[in-house]
Amino acid sequence: MNYILLSLLTLGIWISSASGLPKVETQNQPRTQGTIRVQDRPTFSHNATLHRRNNINKYGGCDKMYKDGKSKGKDIVKQGYHDMLRMTGLLNPFLTVVVDEQLIELDPGPMENRFLAVGKDDKSRAKRDLIYTIIQQSALWYPWYPFDWFGGRRIEVYCEVDQPNTGGSSCAKMENGMKTRAYAVNYKGKSQIVFCASYFIQPSLDERKAELDKTPDKTKDLTWMRTRAHTFFHEMSHLAVIEGRKLHVVKDLNQNPVGPSGKKVYGPKLVEALARDYPDYAYLNADNYAWYATAMWYRQFYGDPDSASITATAPEDDAVDYFEDDGSDPLPAEFDNPDYDEISEAEAIAFAAGDYTPSGWLKNKKLRILPLGDSITSGVQSSDGNGYRKDLLNILEGANNAVEMIGSMKTGNMADNAHEGHNGATIDQIATFTSAYTQRPNVILLHAGTYDLSLSVDPASAPQRLDSLVGKLVAACPDATIIVSRIIPSSNGGTASLIKPFNKAVAEFMAQRADITKWRSNGPLL
């Protein structure tokens, strides 16, 4: 039986286990909108297994040793990244839940209002769209070579290695007498985070919890809860690729952001004051996001933290996390149309249910994979000629799967380099490459349509042609799991303008083919 899966990120391909979608767990198991209350806020972990992937596109200077020579900088950064995924994956700021297969967005709770100034009476889509996008993008972020090179999705990390920028940012820079812990750079299309020396002495989420467990008098005091995850999320919120915009807007604001005047808003005291005194600005300040996430993480163990203005006892912070200003507008008038692809209803349901990223990895299976498509599949212009295929093979074999790549073409320096990717092929041409069907693939990876758009081969009907191709695959390979990708971005302006409507239409066609009820209740099988 066929199951057609939409890849929910730009060729962010995964194969789920047969356990299916987890249900949204709440205290009262609501079935109608009227029975859902704010205190029923569900929690879920999106990224529990993403450690199987390479997590950052590039590391610079991160082989140096820290913690008295016991840990590499790269390992400390990885751990901070994974903790950031754990922390942001817990967040559900507007209580988006699934009721009778419909998404319901209820009022934010007191913690959302306390840190981001979005109360139940604040219905601003501008705020909610940006907040949700930053949290979603951070919780779901992972790179996928080579596709993250397109559209600015490449994130680079450096350990005490300063990067070119226009504002003199560096690890040696002081802000209000405080050392720099980290800084983010949006410059010449790059997304970079530079971690400085003080970052590497911060504890992990679990290390901090162990410390707090030994000192119960501090478990309600946010000022003792800073971690590497906090810093990582702070810097992620500065990146345009995470904000879903061409120019980033989340910055490090002053106490009086209108003036501006006063200190930069770092630390829970100033964060809470900004949300209270300047509610229209709190969602534009990076540390508000980081402290909101930190508070929500430790809340699950110790309950709501006390207000930092009342109970703060930790020494005043001696380091800051900041960003490199690229000259973008610090306060745009609206965010009603953020610059990112709108997710489909099926994707929104999956995200709300906590299954947007894999809950487990396929293990101990025999896989005959047919990579089918055009030059993206064949690996044209990738440094080793493998494209995505080698990384995928490494991931699957790392989970003890026996993998055989099949197809009539062979490119790349990987040992098992068979595929059915043809440079310059349109959808109709790809439909004629059927020789590999006789090898009985049980997984088919389809990326097609780029050349229909770039060559103007009736682009308006290209989604229908792709749907027709999928129908032929279903008939020819009835035992295969078919993974259909939306096509990756293009640097060609004319082609780029056609990609978004094409991808949206493809998602709609695939949703019609897939039995959404069966998908949600049973999950894909292999």
Short mmCIF file of C-alpha atoms in Angstrom, two decimals:
data_model
loop_
_atom_site.label_atom_id
_atom_site.label_comp_id
_atom_site.label_asym_id
_atom_site.label_seq_id
_atom_site.Cartn_x
_atom_site.Cartn_y
_atom_site.Cartn_z
CA MET A 1 0.00 0.00 0.00
CA ASN A 2 1.30 3.45 -0.91
CA TYR A 3 1.76 6.32 1.48
CA ILE A 4 2.63 9.66 -0.08
CA LEU A 5 4.54 11.89 2.32
CA LEU A 6 5.03 15.60 1.89
CA SER A 7 8.50 16.71 2.88
CA LEU A 8 7.69 19.38 5.40
CA LEU A 9 10.87 21.39 5.00
CA THR A 10 12.70 22.15 1.77
CA LEU A 11 13.76 18.61 0.98
CA GLY A 12 14.08 17.93 4.68
CA ILE A 13 13.45 14.25 4.10
CA TRP A 14 12.72 11.72 6.77
CA ILE A 15 10.99 8.39 7.03
CA SER A 16 8.95 7.97 10.18
CA SER A 17 8.58 4.78 12.14
CA ALA A 18 5.27 2.94 12.15
CA SER A 19 4.24 4.36 15.50
CA GLY A 20 2.27 7.14 13.83
CA LEU A 21 1.47 10.63 15.02
CA PRO A 22 1.45 11.17 18.76
CA LYS A 23 -1.77 12.61 20.08
CA VAL A 24 -1.80 16.00 21.71
CA GLU A 25 -1.98 15.23 25.40
CA THR A 26 -3.85 17.62 27.68
CA GLN A 27 -5.22 17.27 31.14
CA ASN A 28 -8.86 17.12 30.11
CA GLN A 29 -8.57 15.59 26.62
CA PRO A 30 -10.80 18.30 25.08
CA ARG A 31 -12.91 17.41 22.07
CA THR A 32 -14.51 20.79 21.40
CA GLN A 33 -13.17 24.30 21.41
CA GLY A 34 -15.23 25.27 24.43
CA THR A 35 -13.59 22.71 26.71
CA ILE A 36 -10.01 23.83 26.09
CA ARG A 37 -8.57 26.11 28.75
CA VAL A 38 -5.25 27.90 28.94
CA GLN A 39 -4.04 25.66 31.78
CA ASP A 40 -4.47 22.65 29.46
CA ARG A 41 -1.45 23.79 27.48
CA PRO A 42 0.04 20.66 25.84
CA THR A 43 3.78 20.08 25.72
CA PHE A 44 5.74 18.11 23.22
CA SER A 45 9.28 17.59 22.05
CA HIS A 46 9.89 18.21 18.35
CA ASN A 47 13.52 17.40 17.95
CA ALA A 48 14.40 14.56 20.31
CA THR A 49 16.39 12.68 17.67
CA LEU A 50 17.92 15.41 15.54
CA HIS A 51 21.31 14.66 17.07
CA ARG A 52 21.61 12.05 14.34
CA ARG A 53 22.10 14.86 11.83
CA ASN A 54 25.05 17.16 11.34
CA ASN A 55 23.60 20.18 13.06
CA ILE A 56 25.51 23.19 11.73
CA ASN A 57 26.73 23.77 8.19
CA LYS A 58 30.18 25.02 9.10
CA TYR A 59 32.34 25.30 12.19
CA GLY A 60 35.32 27.65 12.35
CA GLY A 61 38.03 27.46 15.00
CA CYS A 62 35.99 25.05 17.09
CA ASP A 63 38.63 22.35 17.53
CA LYS A 64 40.19 24.29 20.41
CA MET A 65 39.72 22.75 23.85
CA TYR A 66 37.68 24.16 26.75
CA LYS A 67 36.71 23.05 30.24
CA ASP A 68 40.28 22.43 31.33
CA GLY A 69 41.06 20.64 28.09
CA LYS A 70 38.23 18.13 28.44
CA SER A 71 35.86 19.26 25.66
CA LYS A 72 36.20 20.61 22.12
CA GLY A 73 34.47 23.85 21.32
CA LYS A 74 32.54 22.07 18.59
CA ASP A 75 31.09 19.57 21.07
CA ILE A 76 30.05 22.34 23.46
CA VAL A 77 28.35 24.24 20.63
CA LYS A 78 26.56 21.06 19.52
CA GLN A 79 25.31 20.46 23.03
CA GLY A 80 24.05 24.04 23.25
CA TYR A 81 22.28 23.60 19.92
CA HIS A 82 20.58 20.39 21.02
CA ASP A 83 19.52 22.00 24.28
CA MET A 84 18.11 24.92 22.31
CA LEU A 85 16.05 22.45 20.26
CA ARG A 86 14.77 20.79 23.43
CA MET A 87 13.86 24.14 24.95
CA THR A 88 12.13 25.69 21.96
CA GLY A 89 10.44 22.41 21.05
CA LEU A 90 8.55 22.63 24.32
CA LEU A 91 6.97 25.98 23.47
CA ASN A 92 3.42 26.38 22.21
CA PRO A 93 2.91 30.13 22.74
CA PHE A 94 -0.62 30.47 21.41
CA LEU A 95 -1.95 27.08 22.46
CA THR A 96 -2.42 25.79 18.93
CA VAL A 97 -4.20 22.47 19.28
CA VAL A 98 -5.97 20.05 16.98
CA VAL A 99 -9.69 19.56 17.53
CA ASP A 100 -11.67 17.48 15.05
CA GLU A 101 -8.83 17.92 12.56
CA GLN A 102 -9.07 21.70 12.83
CA LEU A 103 -6.38 24.01 14.23
CA ILE A 104 -7.58 26.06 17.18
CA GLU A 105 -5.51 29.01 18.42
CA LEU A 106 -6.50 30.09 21.91
CA ASP A 107 -5.40 32.96 24.08
CA PRO A 108 -1.79 33.14 25.27
CA GLY A 109 -1.14 32.47 28.94
CA PRO A 110 0.43 34.61 31.67
CA MET A 111 3.99 33.64 30.77
CA GLU A 112 3.50 34.80 27.18
CA ASN A 113 2.17 38.10 28.44
CA ARG A 114 4.93 38.45 31.02
CA PHE A 115 7.80 38.07 28.56
CA LEU A 116 6.39 38.86 25.10
CA ALA A 117 3.49 41.19 26.00
CA VAL A 118 0.87 39.18 24.17
CA GLY A 119 -2.17 38.93 26.44
CA LYS A 120 -5.59 37.52 25.73
CA ASP A 121 -6.85 40.93 24.59
CA ASP A 122 -3.96 41.45 22.19
CA LYS A 123 -5.04 39.99 18.85
CA SER A 124 -2.22 41.52 16.79
CA ARG A 125 -1.35 39.18 13.95
CA ALA A 126 1.92 41.07 13.51
CA LYS A 127 3.14 40.01 16.94
CA ARG A 128 1.79 36.49 16.81
CA ASP A 129 3.12 35.76 13.34
CA LEU A 130 6.66 36.83 14.18
CA ILE A 131 6.72 35.13 17.60
CA TYR A 132 5.37 31.90 16.19
CA THR A 133 7.75 31.98 13.23
CA ILE A 134 10.85 32.49 15.38
CA ILE A 135 9.91 29.71 17.79
CA GLN A 136 8.88 27.34 15.00
CA GLN A 137 11.96 27.99 12.90
CA SER A 138 14.27 27.56 15.89
CA ALA A 139 12.56 24.39 17.08
CA LEU A 140 12.63 22.86 13.61
CA TRP A 141 15.98 24.08 12.37
CA TYR A 142 18.39 21.60 10.90
CA PRO A 143 20.60 21.93 7.84
CA TRP A 144 20.38 19.66 4.83
CA TYR A 145 23.33 19.87 2.45
CA PRO A 146 23.34 21.08 -0.28
CA PHE A 147 19.88 22.58 -0.17
CA ASP A 148 20.61 24.90 2.73
CA TRP A 149 22.99 26.79 0.42
CA PHE A 150 19.92 28.07 -1.41
CA GLY A 151 17.77 30.85 -0.01
CA GLY A 152 20.24 31.79 2.74
CA ARG A 153 19.52 28.77 4.94
CA ARG A 154 23.21 28.13 5.65
CA ILE A 155 24.17 28.83 9.27
CA GLU A 156 27.83 29.02 10.20
CA VAL A 157 29.29 28.88 13.71
CA TYR A 158 32.66 30.18 14.89
CA CYS A 159 34.45 29.70 18.20
CA GLU A 160 36.25 32.93 19.14
CA VAL A 161 36.97 33.62 15.46
CA ASP A 162 35.59 37.05 14.61
CA GLN A 163 33.85 37.48 11.26
CA PRO A 164 33.72 40.50 8.91
CA ASN A 165 30.91 42.91 9.71
CA THR A 166 30.09 46.58 9.37
CA GLY A 167 29.73 47.57 13.02
CA GLY A 168 32.96 46.49 14.63
CA SER A 169 31.48 43.49 16.40
CA SER A 170 34.05 41.21 17.99
CA CYS A 171 34.63 38.98 20.99
CA ALA A 172 36.78 41.78 22.44
CA LYS A 173 33.95 44.31 22.28
CA MET A 174 32.51 45.55 25.60
CA GLU A 175 28.87 46.63 26.05
CA ASN A 176 28.09 48.69 29.16
CA GLY A 177 31.23 47.28 30.76
CA MET A 178 30.20 43.68 29.96
CA LYS A 179 32.13 41.17 27.89
CA THR A 180 30.69 39.67 24.72
CA ARG A 181 29.39 36.13 25.11
CA ALA A 182 28.24 35.71 21.50
CA TYR A 183 27.09 37.73 18.53
CA ALA A 184 25.11 37.06 15.36
CA VAL A 185 25.92 38.42 11.91
CA ASN A 186 23.55 38.93 8.98
CA TYR A 187 26.00 40.17 6.37
CA LYS A 188 26.25 39.67 2.61
CA GLY A 189 23.68 36.90 2.68
CA LYS A 190 25.40 34.93 5.43
CA SER A 191 23.93 33.79 8.73
CA GLN A 192 26.69 33.47 11.29
CA ILE A 193 27.00 33.07 15.05
CA VAL A 194 30.31 33.75 16.78
CA PHE A 195 30.63 32.27 20.28
CA CYS A 196 33.13 33.96 22.56
CA ALA A 197 35.08 32.63 25.54
CA SER A 198 32.39 33.23 28.18
CA TYR A 199 29.88 31.12 26.24
CA PHE A 200 31.90 27.99 26.84
CA ILE A 201 31.80 28.23 30.64
CA GLN A 202 28.00 28.28 30.78
CA PRO A 203 26.20 25.09 31.91
CA SER A 204 23.82 22.91 29.91
CA LEU A 205 20.11 22.67 30.73
CA ASP A 206 20.66 19.48 32.70
CA GLU A 207 23.75 20.76 34.49
CA ARG A 208 21.85 23.86 35.57
CA LYS A 209 18.93 21.77 36.80
CA ALA A 210 21.29 19.61 38.87
CA GLU A 211 22.65 22.76 40.48
CA LEU A 212 19.16 24.12 41.19
CA ASP A 213 18.03 20.83 42.71
CA LYS A 214 20.76 21.24 45.31
CA THR A 215 19.64 24.79 46.15
CA PRO A 216 15.82 24.81 46.45
CA ASP A 217 15.82 28.49 47.44
CA LYS A 218 16.91 29.37 43.88
CA THR A 219 14.39 27.27 41.92
CA LYS A 220 11.99 30.20 41.54
CA ASP A 221 14.71 32.70 40.65
CA LEU A 222 15.24 33.13 36.90
CA THR A 223 18.53 34.93 37.35
CA TRP A 224 20.13 31.58 38.25
CA MET A 225 18.80 29.81 35.14
CA ARG A 226 20.95 31.08 32.27
CA THR A 227 22.41 28.28 30.10
CA ARG A 228 24.10 27.72 26.75
CA ALA A 229 20.65 26.99 25.30
CA HIS A 230 19.54 30.47 26.36
CA THR A 231 22.46 32.10 24.54
CA PHE A 232 22.00 29.94 21.46
CA PHE A 233 18.30 30.81 21.16
CA HIS A 234 19.06 34.49 21.75
CA GLU A 235 21.43 34.49 18.77
CA MET A 236 19.14 32.36 16.59
CA SER A 237 16.35 34.91 17.03
CA HIS A 238 18.64 37.56 15.49
CA LEU A 239 19.08 35.65 12.22
CA ALA A 240 16.95 36.68 9.27
CA VAL A 241 16.64 33.04 8.17
CA ILE A 242 15.02 32.18 11.53
CA GLU A 243 12.77 35.24 11.50
CA GLY A 244 11.59 34.23 8.04
CA ARG A 245 12.47 37.62 6.59
CA LYS A 246 15.03 39.07 4.20
CA LEU A 247 16.03 41.66 6.79
CA HIS A 248 16.07 40.73 10.45
CA VAL A 249 14.06 42.80 12.93
CA VAL A 250 14.68 41.21 16.35
CA LYS A 251 17.46 43.19 18.01
CA ASP A 252 18.84 44.18 21.40
CA LEU A 253 16.70 47.14 22.40
CA ASN A 254 17.32 49.82 25.00
CA GLN A 255 15.31 50.15 28.19
CA ASN A 256 13.48 53.01 26.51
CA PRO A 257 13.28 51.78 22.91
CA VAL A 258 11.44 54.87 21.73
CA GLY A 259 14.24 57.31 22.61
CA PRO A 260 16.23 55.23 22.57
CA SER A 261 17.92 55.55 25.95
CA GLY A 262 19.01 53.44 28.87
CA LYS A 263 20.87 50.14 29.02
CA LYS A 264 20.47 47.33 26.52
CA VAL A 265 17.72 44.97 27.63
CA TYR A 266 19.59 41.90 28.87
CA GLY A 267 18.56 39.75 31.81
CA PRO A 268 15.16 38.84 33.24
CA LYS A 269 14.69 42.08 35.21
CA LEU A 270 14.99 44.35 32.17
CA VAL A 271 13.17 41.86 29.93
CA GLU A 272 10.10 41.84 32.18
CA ALA A 273 10.24 45.62 32.51
CA LEU A 274 10.32 46.05 28.72
CA ALA A 275 7.27 43.81 28.29
CA ARG A 276 5.45 45.73 31.04
CA ASP A 277 6.39 49.29 30.06
CA TYR A 278 6.77 48.99 26.27
CA PRO A 279 4.52 46.06 25.24
CA ASP A 280 4.71 46.94 21.55
CA TYR A 281 8.47 46.34 21.57
CA ALA A 282 8.98 43.23 23.72
CA TYR A 283 8.57 40.81 20.80
CA LEU A 284 11.34 42.67 18.94
CA ASN A 285 13.97 42.07 21.65
CA ALA A 286 16.06 38.90 21.50
CA ASP A 287 16.49 38.38 25.24
CA ASN A 288 12.71 38.40 25.73
CA TYR A 289 12.50 35.27 23.59
CA ALA A 290 15.43 33.63 25.37
CA TRP A 291 14.08 34.28 28.87
CA TYR A 292 10.57 33.23 27.90
CA ALA A 293 11.92 29.90 26.67
CA THR A 294 14.14 29.52 29.74
CA ALA A 295 11.25 30.22 32.08
CA MET A 296 9.00 27.73 30.30
CA TRP A 297 11.70 25.04 30.41
CA TYR A 298 12.33 25.21 34.13
CA ARG A 299 8.65 25.82 34.85
CA GLN A 300 7.99 22.14 34.13
CA PHE A 301 10.18 21.25 37.12
CA TYR A 302 9.66 24.11 39.57
CA GLY A 303 6.47 25.89 38.52
CA ASP A 304 6.22 29.51 37.38
CA PRO A 305 9.35 31.48 38.33
CA ASP A 306 8.90 34.53 40.51
CA SER A 307 9.17 37.98 39.01
CA ALA A 308 12.84 38.85 38.60
CA SER A 309 12.19 42.35 39.91
CA ILE A 310 11.22 40.88 43.28
CA THR A 311 13.34 37.80 43.94
CA ALA A 312 16.50 38.16 41.82
CA THR A 313 19.54 37.12 43.84
CA ALA A 314 22.16 36.11 41.27
CA PRO A 315 25.10 38.46 40.65
CA GLU A 316 24.54 40.92 37.80
CA ASP A 317 25.50 39.38 34.47
CA ASP A 318 28.99 40.26 33.28
CA ALA A 319 28.55 39.29 29.62
CA VAL A 320 26.13 40.05 26.79
CA ASP A 321 24.82 38.42 23.65
CA TYR A 322 24.23 40.76 20.77
CA PHE A 323 23.92 41.10 17.01
CA GLU A 324 25.67 42.89 14.19
CA ASP A 325 23.36 45.58 12.81
CA ASP A 326 23.00 45.29 9.06
CA GLY A 327 21.06 48.52 8.73
CA SER A 328 17.60 46.99 8.52
CA ASP A 329 14.58 48.85 9.88
CA PRO A 330 14.38 48.23 13.65
CA LEU A 331 10.60 48.59 13.80
CA PRO A 332 8.65 47.79 10.63
CA ALA A 333 5.04 48.83 10.55
CA GLU A 334 3.65 45.34 10.20
CA PHE A 335 4.49 41.67 9.81
CA ASP A 336 1.28 40.55 8.18
CA ASN A 337 3.16 39.02 5.26
CA PRO A 338 6.43 37.56 6.53
CA ASP A 339 8.85 36.44 3.86
CA TYR A 340 8.55 32.67 4.16
CA ASP A 341 6.48 29.99 2.49
CA GLU A 342 3.13 29.49 4.15
CA ILE A 343 2.84 26.01 5.57
CA SER A 344 0.06 23.76 4.44
CA GLU A 345 -2.81 22.71 6.69
CA ALA A 346 -1.34 19.22 6.95
CA GLU A 347 2.00 20.67 8.03
CA ALA A 348 0.33 22.92 10.57
CA ILE A 349 -1.52 19.96 12.04
CA ALA A 350 1.72 17.99 12.21
CA PHE A 351 3.54 20.84 13.92
CA ALA A 352 0.76 21.39 16.44
CA ALA A 353 0.68 17.68 17.21
CA GLY A 354 4.41 17.59 17.87
CA ASP A 355 5.21 15.44 14.86
CA TYR A 356 6.62 18.00 12.47
CA THR A 357 10.03 16.52 13.05
CA PRO A 358 10.62 12.80 13.50
CA SER A 359 9.64 11.10 16.74
CA GLY A 360 11.91 8.22 15.84
CA TRP A 361 14.17 6.92 13.13
CA LEU A 362 13.66 3.99 10.85
CA LYS A 363 15.90 1.21 12.11
CA ASN A 364 17.02 -2.23 11.01
CA LYS A 365 15.19 -2.15 7.66
CA LYS A 366 16.18 -3.24 4.17
CA LEU A 367 15.72 -0.23 1.94
CA ARG A 368 15.88 -0.08 -1.85
CA ILE A 369 15.84 3.63 -2.52
CA LEU A 370 15.19 5.16 -5.94
CA PRO A 371 16.30 8.82 -6.05
CA LEU A 372 14.25 10.16 -8.96
CA GLY A 373 14.41 13.62 -10.50
CA ASP A 374 16.67 16.11 -12.24
CA SER A 375 20.09 17.66 -11.57
CA ILE A 376 19.33 18.13 -7.87
CA THR A 377 19.04 14.35 -7.58
CA SER A 378 22.14 13.65 -9.66
CA GLY A 379 24.21 16.07 -7.57
CA VAL A 380 25.21 18.59 -10.24
CA GLN A 381 27.40 21.37 -8.81
CA SER A 382 27.85 19.64 -5.47
CA SER A 383 31.52 19.36 -4.53
CA ASP A 384 31.58 15.55 -4.59
CA GLY A 385 28.84 14.89 -7.16
CA ASN A 386 26.70 13.12 -4.58
CA GLY A 387 24.19 15.87 -3.83
CA TYR A 388 21.99 14.90 -0.90
CA ARG A 389 22.34 11.15 -1.48
CA LYS A 390 25.50 10.47 0.53
CA ASP A 391 24.30 12.38 3.59
CA LEU A 392 21.00 10.51 3.46
CA LEU A 393 22.79 7.19 3.10
CA ASN A 394 25.00 7.95 6.11
CA ILE A 395 22.00 8.84 8.26
CA LEU A 396 20.09 5.69 7.36
CA GLU A 397 23.06 3.36 7.69
CA GLY A 398 23.87 4.99 11.00
CA ALA A 399 20.50 3.68 12.22
CA ASN A 400 21.43 0.12 11.16
CA ASN A 401 19.41 0.07 7.96
CA ALA A 402 20.65 -1.97 5.01
CA VAL A 403 20.43 0.50 2.12
CA GLU A 404 20.71 -0.11 -1.62
CA MET A 405 20.50 2.86 -3.98
CA ILE A 406 19.02 1.92 -7.35
CA GLY A 407 18.69 3.54 -10.77
CA SER A 408 20.27 3.56 -14.22
CA MET A 409 22.60 6.54 -13.55
CA LYS A 410 25.81 6.62 -11.52
CA THR A 411 27.41 9.88 -10.37
CA GLY A 412 29.36 11.02 -7.35
CA ASN A 413 32.24 9.56 -5.40
CA MET A 414 30.08 7.55 -2.99
CA ALA A 415 30.36 3.78 -3.36
CA ASP A 416 26.64 3.14 -3.83
CA ASN A 417 26.04 5.97 -6.31
CA ALA A 418 23.12 4.68 -8.41
CA HIS A 419 20.17 7.00 -8.97
CA GLU A 420 17.68 8.16 -11.59
CA GLY A 421 18.48 11.86 -11.69
CA HIS A 422 18.83 13.42 -15.16
CA ASN A 423 20.30 16.88 -15.60
CA GLY A 424 17.87 19.27 -17.29
CA ALA A 425 14.94 16.83 -17.22
CA THR A 426 11.38 18.12 -17.07
CA ILE A 427 8.53 16.33 -15.30
CA ASP A 428 7.33 14.63 -18.48
CA GLN A 429 10.86 13.47 -19.28
CA ILE A 430 11.34 12.13 -15.76
CA ALA A 431 8.14 10.15 -16.21
CA THR A 432 9.83 8.19 -19.04
CA PHE A 433 12.75 7.00 -16.89
CA THR A 434 11.08 3.78 -15.79
CA SER A 435 13.82 1.17 -16.07
CA ALA A 436 14.52 1.17 -12.33
CA TYR A 437 10.92 0.28 -11.50
CA THR A 438 11.71 -3.37 -12.18
CA GLN A 439 14.19 -3.29 -9.28
CA ARG A 440 11.22 -2.93 -6.95
CA PRO A 441 12.17 0.14 -4.92
CA ASN A 442 10.45 0.38 -1.56
CA VAL A 443 11.31 4.08 -1.19
CA ILE A 444 11.08 6.65 -4.00
CA LEU A 445 12.46 10.16 -3.50
CA LEU A 446 10.96 12.54 -6.06
CA HIS A 447 12.23 16.06 -6.79
CA ALA A 448 10.89 17.35 -10.10
CA GLY A 449 9.64 20.54 -11.73
CA THR A 450 12.65 22.85 -11.63
CA TYR A 451 13.21 22.75 -15.38
CA ASP A 452 9.51 23.04 -16.20
CA LEU A 453 9.69 26.42 -14.48
CA SER A 454 13.13 27.57 -15.61
CA LEU A 455 12.47 26.59 -19.27
CA SER A 456 8.87 27.91 -19.17
CA VAL A 457 7.42 24.55 -20.15
CA ASP A 458 3.82 25.49 -19.36
CA PRO A 459 4.61 26.28 -15.72
CA ALA A 460 0.95 26.85 -14.85
CA SER A 461 0.13 23.18 -15.39
CA ALA A 462 3.39 21.83 -13.96
CA PRO A 463 1.80 20.85 -10.60
CA GLN A 464 -0.79 18.77 -12.44
CA ARG A 465 1.95 17.04 -14.41
CA LEU A 466 3.81 16.25 -11.20
CA ASP A 467 0.62 14.86 -9.70
CA SER A 468 0.19 12.70 -12.80
CA LEU A 469 3.75 11.41 -12.39
CA VAL A 470 3.02 10.49 -8.79
CA GLY A 471 -0.05 8.60 -9.97
CA LYS A 472 2.11 6.60 -12.37
CA LEU A 473 4.56 5.82 -9.57
CA VAL A 474 1.73 4.63 -7.35
CA ALA A 475 0.54 2.28 -10.08
CA ALA A 476 3.99 1.02 -11.07
CA CYS A 477 5.42 0.61 -7.54
CA PRO A 478 2.50 -0.26 -5.28
CA ASP A 479 4.76 -1.36 -2.41
CA ALA A 480 6.85 1.80 -2.31
CA THR A 481 6.76 4.73 0.08
CA ILE A 482 6.84 7.84 -2.12
CA ILE A 483 8.39 11.01 -0.70
CA VAL A 484 7.51 14.06 -2.77
CA SER A 485 9.60 17.17 -2.28
CA ARG A 486 8.71 20.73 -3.00
CA ILE A 487 11.43 22.07 -5.28
CA ILE A 488 14.31 24.03 -3.80
CA PRO A 489 14.80 27.80 -4.27
CA SER A 490 16.43 29.28 -7.35
CA SER A 491 18.80 32.23 -7.73
CA ASN A 492 17.14 33.05 -11.07
CA GLY A 493 14.61 35.79 -10.46
CA GLY A 494 12.12 34.62 -13.07
CA THR A 495 12.21 31.03 -11.87
CA ALA A 496 12.14 32.03 -8.22
CA SER A 497 8.83 33.86 -8.69
CA LEU A 498 7.22 30.65 -9.98
CA ILE A 499 8.47 28.32 -7.27
CA LYS A 500 6.22 29.39 -4.39
CA PRO A 501 2.90 28.92 -6.28
CA PHE A 502 4.23 25.66 -7.72
CA ASN A 503 5.15 24.31 -4.29
CA LYS A 504 1.83 25.40 -2.80
CA ALA A 505 -0.09 23.67 -5.58
CA VAL A 506 1.98 20.49 -5.23
CA ALA A 507 1.26 20.40 -1.49
CA GLU A 508 -2.45 20.69 -2.25
CA PHE A 509 -2.33 17.90 -4.84
CA MET A 510 -0.47 15.61 -2.48
CA ALA A 511 -2.90 16.39 0.34
CA GLN A 512 -5.72 15.26 -1.95
CA ARG A 513 -3.90 12.03 -2.69
CA ALA A 514 -2.99 11.27 0.89
CA ASP A 515 -5.65 10.02 3.25
CA ILE A 516 -5.12 12.64 5.97
CA THR A 517 -7.28 10.78 8.49
CA LYS A 518 -5.28 7.61 8.00
CA TRP A 519 -2.02 9.58 8.11
CA ARG A 520 -2.92 11.17 11.40
CA SER A 521 -4.16 7.99 13.05
CA ASN A 522 -1.82 5.35 11.70
CA GLY A 523 1.22 7.07 10.27
CA PRO A 524 3.22 5.86 7.28
CA LEU A 525 4.31 2.24 7.13
CA LEU A 526 7.21 0.71 5.31
#
